[in-house]
Amino acid sequence: MSPDNLSIFHITAIPNLAGLAAQRHLLAKNVMTGQGLGYANIAYQSVQGRRANKAVTAGKGGVLHDYVPFYFAPRSPMLRAIDGGRVEGCSYRQDDIVHLRASLRKVIDAKLPFVFYDINAAVFNARCFDDLAHLGEIDWELFFERPTLDGYCKYWNNVHANQRYVSRMETRQAEFLIHTAFPLNLVDEVVVRTQPAAAAVQKLVRDAGWHVNVRAQPLWYF
């Protein structure tokens, strides 16, 4: 798979957007903690505990919380968990969540330090790479096989009775991570579920001084 054909996606809650615009960057969790920056949390706390301690074995090293995480597809299993109310302490639902989409080629050309994982980085057997020659280690067929929604496979759930899909969910959560900070000028668009939300978010980010395209794409949601 060529970087020229891939986008990367970061999800966050709408209340975080004004702060992001002020910072001009997406910041790694350890950076935000170190600067005393607050944010609306949408993550499993139990998983965050593992990520805080899991060593990154390539690139700049450190731990996962030293990096800004991205997925390789929208409509992620994490978004489903949020919308289903399964994330403890998170009252947000999918209408409160935006996707920040960036071109992988533009990110690579910006020469930001990165690593990527073939599956969810928090999983014990996830493999870490810092060389794009290893992009083929990700099972891309699971991302793009039919049936599709806006080009991405509709299904992400594991099917234990079918060896092909026994770890589909973990694979669909393969990650691309940027060390420390991700400049907002590399975000190509902000995507929400509904048109009213797009209008509201467009005003919010412009009022905060961030000039980025905002659009609605319900196929990226459940």
Coordinates of N, CA and C in Angstrom, one line a residue:
M1 N 0.8 -1.2 0.0 CA 0.0 0.0 0.0 C 0.9 1.2 0.0
S2 N 0.6 2.2 -0.9 CA 1.4 3.4 -1.0 C 0.8 4.5 -0.1
P3 N 1.7 5.3 0.6 CA 1.2 6.4 1.4 C 0.4 7.4 0.5
D4 N 0.6 7.4 -0.8 CA -0.1 8.3 -1.6 C -1.6 8.0 -1.6
N5 N -2.0 6.8 -1.3 CA -3.4 6.4 -1.3 C -4.1 6.3 0.0
L6 N -3.4 6.8 1.1 CA -3.9 6.6 2.4 C -4.2 8.0 3.1
S7 N -5.2 8.0 3.9 CA -5.5 9.1 4.8 C -5.3 8.5 6.2
I8 N -5.1 9.4 7.2 CA -5.1 9.1 8.6 C -6.1 9.9 9.3
F9 N -6.7 9.4 10.4 CA -7.8 10.0 11.1 C -7.6 10.0 12.6
H10 N -7.9 11.2 13.2 CA -7.9 11.3 14.6 C -9.3 11.8 15.0
I11 N -9.9 11.2 16.1 CA -11.2 11.6 16.6 C -11.0 12.3 17.9
T12 N -11.9 13.3 18.1 CA -11.9 14.1 19.3 C -13.3 14.7 19.5
A13 N -13.5 15.1 20.7 CA -14.8 15.7 21.0 C -14.9 17.2 20.6
I14 N -16.0 17.6 20.1 CA -16.2 19.0 19.7 C -15.7 20.0 20.7
P15 N -16.0 19.8 22.0 CA -15.5 20.8 23.0 C -13.9 21.0 23.0
N16 N -13.2 20.1 22.4 CA -11.7 20.2 22.4 C -11.2 21.1 21.3
L17 N -12.1 21.5 20.3 CA -11.6 22.1 19.1 C -11.1 23.5 19.3
A18 N -11.7 24.3 20.2 CA -11.2 25.6 20.5 C -9.8 25.6 21.1
G19 N -9.6 24.7 22.0 CA -8.3 24.5 22.6 C -7.2 24.1 21.6
L20 N -7.6 23.2 20.7 CA -6.7 22.7 19.7 C -6.3 23.9 18.8
A21 N -7.3 24.7 18.4 CA -7.0 25.9 17.5 C -6.0 26.8 18.2
A22 N -6.2 27.0 19.5 CA -5.3 27.9 20.2 C -3.9 27.4 20.3
Q23 N -3.8 26.1 20.4 CA -2.4 25.4 20.5 C -1.8 25.3 19.1
R24 N -2.6 25.3 18.0 CA -2.2 25.1 16.7 C -1.6 23.7 16.4
H25 N -1.8 22.8 17.4 CA -1.3 21.5 17.2 C -2.2 20.5 18.0
L26 N -2.3 19.3 17.5 CA -2.7 18.2 18.3 C -1.5 17.8 19.2
L27 N -1.7 17.6 20.5 CA -0.5 17.3 21.3 C -0.7 15.9 21.9
A28 N 0.5 15.3 22.1 CA 0.5 14.0 22.8 C 0.0 14.1 24.2
K29 N -0.6 13.0 24.7 CA -1.1 13.1 26.1 C -0.1 13.5 27.1
N30 N 1.1 13.0 27.0 CA 2.2 13.4 28.0 C 2.5 14.9 27.9
V31 N 2.5 15.4 26.7 CA 2.7 16.8 26.5 C 1.6 17.7 27.2
M32 N 0.4 17.3 26.9 CA -0.7 18.0 27.5 C -0.7 17.9 29.0
T33 N -0.4 16.8 29.6 CA -0.3 16.6 31.0 C 0.9 17.5 31.6
G34 N 2.0 17.5 30.9 CA 3.1 18.3 31.3 C 2.9 19.8 31.3
Q35 N 2.0 20.2 30.4 CA 1.6 21.6 30.3 C 0.4 22.0 31.1
G36 N -0.2 21.0 31.8 CA -1.4 21.3 32.6 C -2.6 21.6 31.7
L37 N -2.7 21.1 30.5 CA -3.8 21.4 29.6 C -4.9 20.4 29.9
G38 N -6.1 21.0 30.0 CA -7.3 20.1 30.2 C -7.9 19.8 28.8
Y39 N -8.7 18.7 28.8 CA -9.4 18.3 27.5 C -10.5 17.4 27.9
A40 N -11.5 17.3 26.9 CA -12.6 16.4 27.1 C -12.2 15.0 26.7
N41 N -12.2 14.1 27.7 CA -11.7 12.7 27.4 C -12.8 11.8 26.8
I42 N -12.3 11.0 25.8 CA -13.2 10.1 25.1 C -12.6 8.7 25.1
A43 N -11.6 8.4 25.9 CA -10.9 7.2 25.9 C -11.2 6.3 27.1
Y44 N -11.0 5.0 26.9 CA -11.1 4.0 28.0 C -9.9 4.3 28.9
Q45 N -10.2 4.5 30.2 CA -9.2 4.8 31.2 C -8.3 3.5 31.4
S46 N -8.9 2.4 31.3 CA -8.1 1.1 31.5 C -7.1 1.0 30.4
V47 N -7.5 1.3 29.2 CA -6.5 1.2 28.0 C -5.5 2.3 28.1
Q48 N -5.9 3.5 28.6 CA -5.0 4.6 28.7 C -3.9 4.2 29.7
G49 N -4.2 3.5 30.7 CA -3.2 3.0 31.6 C -2.1 2.2 31.0
R50 N -2.6 1.3 30.1 CA -1.6 0.5 29.3 C -0.8 1.3 28.4
R51 N -1.4 2.2 27.7 CA -0.7 3.1 26.8 C 0.4 4.0 27.5
A52 N 0.1 4.4 28.7 CA 1.0 5.2 29.4 C 2.3 4.5 29.7
N53 N 2.3 3.2 29.7 CA 3.5 2.5 30.1 C 4.1 1.6 29.0
K54 N 3.4 1.5 27.9 CA 3.9 0.7 26.8 C 5.0 1.3 26.0
A55 N 6.1 0.7 26.0 CA 7.3 1.2 25.3 C 7.1 1.2 23.8
V56 N 7.5 2.2 23.1 CA 7.6 2.3 21.7 C 9.0 1.8 21.2
T57 N 9.1 0.8 20.4 CA 10.3 0.1 20.2 C 11.0 0.6 18.9
A58 N 10.5 1.7 18.3 CA 11.1 2.2 17.0 C 11.0 3.7 17.1
G59 N 11.5 4.3 16.0 CA 11.4 5.8 16.0 C 12.1 6.5 17.1
K60 N 11.4 7.5 17.7 CA 11.9 8.2 18.8 C 11.9 7.5 20.2
G61 N 11.3 6.3 20.2 CA 11.1 5.6 21.4 C 10.1 6.2 22.4
G62 N 10.4 6.1 23.6 CA 9.4 6.6 24.6 C 8.3 5.6 24.8
V63 N 7.1 6.2 25.2 CA 5.9 5.4 25.4 C 4.8 5.9 24.5
L64 N 3.7 5.1 24.4 CA 2.6 5.5 23.4 C 2.1 6.9 23.8
H65 N 2.0 7.3 25.0 CA 1.5 8.6 25.4 C 2.4 9.8 25.0
D66 N 3.6 9.5 24.4 CA 4.5 10.5 23.9 C 4.1 10.8 22.4
Y67 N 3.0 10.2 21.9 CA 2.7 10.3 20.5 C 1.2 10.7 20.3
V68 N 0.9 11.4 19.2 CA -0.5 11.7 18.8 C -0.9 10.5 17.9
P69 N -2.0 9.8 18.3 CA -2.5 8.7 17.6 C -3.5 9.0 16.5
F70 N -3.3 8.2 15.4 CA -4.3 8.3 14.3 C -4.6 6.9 13.9
Y71 N -5.8 6.7 13.3 CA -6.2 5.5 12.7 C -6.1 5.6 11.2
F72 N -6.2 4.5 10.5 CA -6.1 4.5 9.0 C -7.5 4.5 8.3
A73 N -8.6 4.6 9.1 CA -9.9 4.6 8.6 C -10.8 5.4 9.5
P74 N -11.9 5.9 9.0 CA -12.9 6.5 9.9 C -13.9 5.4 10.4
R75 N -14.9 5.9 11.2 CA -15.9 4.9 11.7 C -15.3 3.8 12.4
S76 N -14.5 4.1 13.4 CA -13.6 3.1 14.1 C -14.4 2.4 15.2
P77 N -13.9 1.2 15.6 CA -14.5 0.6 16.8 C -14.6 1.4 18.0
M78 N -13.6 2.3 18.2 CA -13.6 3.2 19.4 C -14.8 4.2 19.3
L79 N -15.1 4.7 18.1 CA -16.3 5.6 17.9 C -17.6 4.8 18.3
R80 N -17.6 3.5 17.9 CA -18.8 2.7 18.3 C -18.9 2.6 19.8
A81 N -17.8 2.4 20.5 CA -17.9 2.2 21.9 C -18.3 3.5 22.6
I82 N -17.8 4.6 22.1 CA -18.3 5.9 22.6 C -19.8 6.1 22.4
D83 N -20.3 5.9 21.2 CA -21.7 6.1 20.9 C -22.6 5.1 21.7
G84 N -22.0 4.0 22.0 CA -22.8 3.0 22.8 C -22.8 3.2 24.3
G85 N -22.1 4.3 24.8 CA -22.0 4.6 26.2 C -21.1 3.7 27.0
R86 N -20.2 3.0 26.3 CA -19.4 2.0 27.0 C -18.0 2.5 27.5
V87 N -17.8 3.8 27.3 CA -16.6 4.4 27.8 C -16.9 5.1 29.1
E88 N -16.4 4.6 30.2 CA -16.7 5.1 31.5 C -16.2 6.6 31.7
G89 N -17.2 7.4 32.2 CA -16.9 8.8 32.4 C -17.1 9.6 31.2
C90 N -17.4 9.1 30.1 CA -17.6 9.8 28.8 C -19.1 9.9 28.5
S91 N -19.6 11.1 28.5 CA -21.1 11.3 28.2 C -21.3 11.7 26.8
Y92 N -20.2 11.8 26.0 CA -20.4 12.2 24.6 C -20.9 11.0 23.8
R93 N -21.6 11.3 22.6 CA -22.0 10.3 21.7 C -21.5 10.7 20.3
Q94 N -21.8 10.0 19.3 CA -21.1 10.2 18.0 C -21.4 11.6 17.4
D95 N -22.5 12.2 17.7 CA -22.8 13.6 17.2 C -21.9 14.6 17.8
D96 N -21.2 14.2 18.9 CA -20.3 15.1 19.6 C -18.9 14.9 19.2
I97 N -18.6 14.0 18.2 CA -17.3 13.6 17.9 C -17.0 14.1 16.4
V98 N -15.8 14.6 16.2 CA -15.3 14.9 14.9 C -14.2 14.0 14.5
H99 N -14.0 13.8 13.2 CA -12.9 13.2 12.6 C -12.0 14.3 12.0
L100 N -10.7 14.3 12.3 CA -9.7 15.1 11.7 C -9.0 14.3 10.7
R101 N -9.1 14.6 9.4 CA -8.5 13.7 8.4 C -7.3 14.4 7.8
A102 N -6.2 13.7 7.6 CA -5.0 14.2 7.0 C -4.5 13.2 5.9
S103 N -3.8 13.8 4.9 CA -3.2 12.9 3.9 C -1.9 12.4 4.4
L104 N -1.7 11.1 4.3 CA -0.5 10.5 4.8 C 0.7 11.0 4.0
R105 N 0.5 11.2 2.8 CA 1.7 11.7 2.0 C 2.1 13.1 2.4
K106 N 1.2 13.9 2.7 CA 1.6 15.3 3.2 C 2.3 15.2 4.6
V107 N 1.8 14.3 5.4 CA 2.4 14.1 6.7 C 3.9 13.6 6.6
I108 N 4.0 12.6 5.7 CA 5.4 12.1 5.5 C 6.3 13.2 4.9
D109 N 5.8 14.0 4.0 CA 6.6 15.0 3.4 C 7.0 16.1 4.4
A110 N 6.2 16.3 5.4 CA 6.5 17.2 6.5 C 7.6 16.8 7.4
K111 N 8.0 15.5 7.2 CA 9.2 15.0 7.9 C 9.0 15.0 9.5
L112 N 7.7 14.7 9.9 CA 7.5 14.5 11.3 C 7.9 13.2 11.7
P113 N 8.5 13.1 12.9 CA 8.9 11.7 13.4 C 7.7 10.9 13.7
F114 N 7.7 9.6 13.2 CA 6.5 8.8 13.3 C 6.9 7.4 13.6
V115 N 5.9 6.6 14.0 CA 5.9 5.1 14.0 C 4.5 4.7 13.6
F116 N 4.4 3.4 13.3 CA 3.1 2.9 13.0 C 3.0 1.4 13.5
Y117 N 1.8 0.9 13.7 CA 1.6 -0.4 14.2 C 0.7 -1.2 13.3
D118 N 0.9 -2.5 13.2 CA 0.1 -3.3 12.3 C -1.3 -3.6 12.8
I119 N -1.5 -3.4 14.2 CA -2.8 -3.5 14.8 C -2.9 -2.5 15.9
N120 N -3.9 -2.5 16.7 CA -4.1 -1.6 17.8 C -2.8 -1.6 18.6
A121 N -2.2 -0.4 18.8 CA -0.9 -0.4 19.5 C -0.9 -0.8 20.9
A122 N -2.0 -0.8 21.6 CA -2.1 -1.2 23.0 C -2.1 -2.8 23.1
V123 N -2.3 -3.5 22.0 CA -2.4 -4.9 22.1 C -1.0 -5.5 22.3
F124 N -0.8 -6.6 23.1 CA 0.5 -7.1 23.5 C 1.3 -7.5 22.3
N125 N 0.7 -8.0 21.2 CA 1.5 -8.5 20.1 C 1.5 -7.6 18.9
A126 N 1.2 -6.3 19.1 CA 1.3 -5.3 18.1 C 2.7 -5.1 17.7
R127 N 3.0 -5.0 16.4 CA 4.4 -4.8 15.9 C 4.6 -3.3 15.5
C128 N 5.7 -2.7 15.9 CA 6.0 -1.3 15.7 C 7.0 -1.1 14.6
F129 N 6.8 -0.1 13.7 CA 7.7 0.1 12.6 C 7.9 1.6 12.5
D130 N 9.1 2.0 11.9 CA 9.3 3.4 11.6 C 9.8 3.5 10.1
D131 N 9.6 2.5 9.3 CA 10.0 2.5 7.9 C 8.8 2.2 7.1
L132 N 8.5 3.1 6.2 CA 7.3 2.9 5.3 C 7.3 1.7 4.5
A133 N 8.5 1.1 4.3 CA 8.6 -0.1 3.5 C 7.8 -1.3 4.2
H134 N 7.5 -1.1 5.5 CA 6.7 -2.1 6.2 C 5.2 -1.9 6.2
L135 N 4.7 -0.9 5.5 CA 3.3 -0.7 5.5 C 2.5 -1.9 5.0
G136 N 3.1 -2.7 4.2 CA 2.5 -4.0 3.8 C 2.3 -5.0 4.9
E137 N 2.8 -4.7 6.1 CA 2.6 -5.6 7.2 C 1.1 -5.5 7.7
I138 N 0.5 -4.4 7.4 CA -0.9 -4.2 7.8 C -1.8 -4.9 6.8
D139 N -2.8 -5.6 7.3 CA -3.8 -6.3 6.4 C -4.8 -5.4 5.8
W140 N -4.4 -4.7 4.7 CA -5.2 -3.7 4.1 C -6.5 -4.2 3.5
E141 N -6.6 -5.4 3.2 CA -7.9 -6.0 2.6 C -9.0 -5.8 3.6
L142 N -8.7 -5.9 4.9 CA -9.7 -5.8 5.9 C -10.3 -4.3 6.0
F143 N -9.5 -3.4 5.5 CA -10.0 -2.0 5.5 C -10.9 -1.7 4.3
F144 N -10.6 -2.3 3.2 CA -11.2 -1.9 1.9 C -12.1 -2.9 1.2
E145 N -12.3 -4.1 1.8 CA -13.1 -5.1 1.1 C -14.6 -4.7 1.2
R146 N -15.3 -5.2 0.2 CA -16.7 -5.0 0.2 C -17.5 -5.8 1.2
P147 N -18.7 -5.2 1.6 CA -19.3 -4.0 1.3 C -18.6 -2.8 1.9
T148 N -18.6 -1.6 1.2 CA -18.0 -0.5 1.7 C -18.9 0.7 2.0
L149 N -18.5 1.6 2.8 CA -19.2 2.9 3.1 C -18.1 3.9 2.8
D150 N -18.3 4.7 1.8 CA -17.4 5.8 1.4 C -16.0 5.2 1.2
G151 N -15.9 4.0 0.7 CA -14.6 3.4 0.3 C -14.0 2.5 1.3
Y152 N -14.6 2.5 2.6 CA -14.0 1.7 3.6 C -15.0 0.6 4.0
C153 N -14.4 -0.6 4.3 CA -15.3 -1.7 4.6 C -16.3 -1.4 5.7
K154 N -17.5 -1.8 5.5 CA -18.6 -1.5 6.5 C -18.3 -2.2 7.8
Y155 N -17.7 -3.4 7.8 CA -17.6 -4.2 9.0 C -16.2 -4.1 9.6
W156 N -16.1 -4.1 10.9 CA -14.9 -4.1 11.7 C -14.9 -5.1 12.8
N157 N -16.0 -5.8 13.1 CA -16.1 -6.6 14.2 C -15.4 -8.0 14.0
N158 N -15.0 -8.6 15.1 CA -14.3 -9.9 15.0 C -15.4 -11.0 14.8
V159 N -15.1 -12.0 14.1 CA -15.9 -13.1 13.9 C -15.1 -14.4 14.2
H160 N -15.2 -14.9 15.4 CA -14.4 -16.0 15.9 C -14.6 -17.3 15.1
A161 N -15.7 -17.4 14.5 CA -16.0 -18.6 13.7 C -15.3 -18.6 12.3
N162 N -14.7 -17.5 12.0 CA -14.1 -17.3 10.7 C -12.7 -16.8 10.9
Q163 N -11.7 -17.7 10.5 CA -10.3 -17.3 10.8 C -9.9 -16.0 10.1
R164 N -10.5 -15.7 9.0 CA -10.2 -14.5 8.3 C -10.5 -13.2 9.1
Y165 N -11.5 -13.3 10.0 CA -11.9 -12.1 10.7 C -11.8 -12.3 12.2
V166 N -11.0 -13.2 12.6 CA -10.9 -13.4 14.1 C -10.2 -12.3 14.8
S167 N -9.4 -11.4 14.2 CA -8.8 -10.3 14.8 C -9.0 -9.0 13.9
R168 N -10.2 -9.0 13.2 CA -10.5 -7.8 12.4 C -10.5 -6.5 13.1
M169 N -11.1 -6.5 14.3 CA -11.3 -5.3 15.1 C -9.9 -4.7 15.4
E170 N -9.0 -5.5 15.9 CA -7.7 -5.0 16.3 C -6.9 -4.5 15.1
T171 N -7.1 -5.2 13.9 CA -6.5 -4.7 12.7 C -7.0 -3.4 12.2
R172 N -8.3 -3.3 12.3 CA -9.0 -2.0 11.9 C -8.6 -0.8 12.8
Q173 N -8.0 -1.2 13.9 CA -7.4 -0.1 14.8 C -5.9 0.0 14.7
A174 N -5.3 -0.4 13.6 CA -3.9 -0.2 13.3 C -3.7 1.3 13.4
E175 N -2.5 1.7 13.9 CA -2.3 3.1 14.3 C -1.0 3.7 13.6
F176 N -1.2 5.0 13.3 CA 0.0 5.8 12.8 C 0.1 6.9 13.9
L177 N 1.3 7.0 14.4 CA 1.5 7.9 15.6 C 2.6 8.9 15.3
I178 N 2.3 10.2 15.6 CA 3.3 11.3 15.5 C 3.9 11.7 16.8
H179 N 5.2 11.8 16.9 CA 5.8 12.1 18.1 C 5.6 13.5 18.6
T180 N 5.1 13.6 19.8 CA 4.9 14.9 20.5 C 3.8 15.8 20.0
A181 N 3.8 16.2 18.8 CA 2.8 17.2 18.3 C 2.6 17.1 16.8
F182 N 1.3 17.3 16.4 CA 0.9 17.3 15.0 C 0.3 18.6 14.6
P183 N 1.0 19.3 13.7 CA 0.5 20.7 13.3 C -0.9 20.6 12.7
L184 N -1.7 21.5 13.1 CA -3.1 21.6 12.6 C -3.1 22.0 11.1
N185 N -2.1 22.6 10.6 CA -2.1 23.0 9.2 C -2.0 21.8 8.3
L186 N -1.7 20.6 8.8 CA -1.7 19.4 8.0 C -3.1 18.7 8.0
V187 N -4.0 19.2 8.8 CA -5.4 18.6 8.7 C -6.1 19.1 7.5
D188 N -6.5 18.2 6.6 CA -7.2 18.5 5.4 C -8.6 18.9 5.6
E189 N -9.3 18.3 6.6 CA -10.7 18.6 6.8 C -11.1 18.0 8.2
V190 N -12.2 18.7 8.7 CA -12.9 18.2 9.9 C -14.2 17.7 9.5
V191 N -14.5 16.5 9.9 CA -15.8 15.8 9.4 C -16.7 15.5 10.6
V192 N -17.9 15.8 10.5 CA -18.9 15.5 11.5 C -20.1 14.7 10.9
R193 N -21.0 14.3 11.7 CA -22.1 13.4 11.2 C -23.2 14.1 10.5
T194 N -23.6 15.3 10.9 CA -24.8 16.0 10.4 C -24.4 17.4 9.8
Q195 N -25.3 17.9 8.9 CA -25.1 19.2 8.4 C -25.2 20.3 9.4
P196 N -26.2 20.3 10.3 CA -26.2 21.3 11.4 C -25.0 21.3 12.2
A197 N -24.4 20.1 12.5 CA -23.2 20.1 13.3 C -22.0 20.7 12.5
A198 N -22.0 20.5 11.2 CA -21.0 21.0 10.4 C -21.0 22.6 10.4
A199 N -22.2 23.1 10.3 CA -22.3 24.6 10.4 C -21.8 25.1 11.7
A200 N -22.2 24.4 12.8 CA -21.8 24.9 14.1 C -20.3 24.8 14.3
V201 N -19.7 23.7 13.9 CA -18.3 23.5 14.0 C -17.5 24.4 13.1
Q202 N -18.0 24.7 11.9 CA -17.3 25.6 11.1 C -17.2 27.0 11.7
K203 N -18.3 27.4 12.3 CA -18.2 28.7 13.0 C -17.3 28.7 14.2
L204 N -17.3 27.6 15.0 CA -16.5 27.5 16.2 C -15.0 27.6 15.8
V205 N -14.6 26.8 14.8 CA -13.2 26.8 14.4 C -12.7 28.1 13.8
R206 N -13.6 28.8 13.0 CA -13.3 30.1 12.4 C -13.1 31.1 13.5
D207 N -14.1 31.1 14.5 CA -14.0 32.1 15.6 C -12.7 31.9 16.4
A208 N -12.2 30.6 16.4 CA -10.9 30.3 17.1 C -9.7 30.6 16.2
G209 N -9.9 31.0 15.0 CA -8.8 31.4 14.1 C -8.2 30.2 13.3
W210 N -9.0 29.1 13.2 CA -8.5 28.0 12.5 C -9.3 27.9 11.2
H211 N -8.7 28.1 10.1 CA -9.4 28.1 8.8 C -9.2 26.7 8.1
V212 N -10.2 25.8 8.4 CA -10.1 24.5 7.8 C -11.5 24.1 7.3
N213 N -11.6 23.3 6.3 CA -12.8 22.9 5.7 C -13.5 22.0 6.7
V214 N -14.8 22.2 6.9 CA -15.7 21.3 7.7 C -16.8 20.8 6.9
R215 N -17.1 19.5 7.0 CA -18.2 19.0 6.2 C -18.9 17.8 7.0
A216 N -20.0 17.5 6.5 CA -20.8 16.4 7.1 C -20.6 15.1 6.2
Q217 N -20.4 14.0 6.8 CA -20.3 12.7 6.1 C -20.9 11.7 7.1
P218 N -22.2 11.4 7.0 CA -22.8 10.4 7.9 C -22.3 9.0 7.7
L219 N -21.7 8.7 6.5 CA -21.2 7.3 6.3 C -19.9 7.0 7.2
W220 N -19.4 8.1 7.8 CA -18.2 7.8 8.7 C -18.7 7.6 10.1
Y221 N -20.0 7.5 10.3 CA -20.6 7.3 11.6 C -21.6 6.1 11.6
F222 N -22.1 5.8 12.8 CA -22.9 4.6 12.9 C -24.4 5.0 13.0

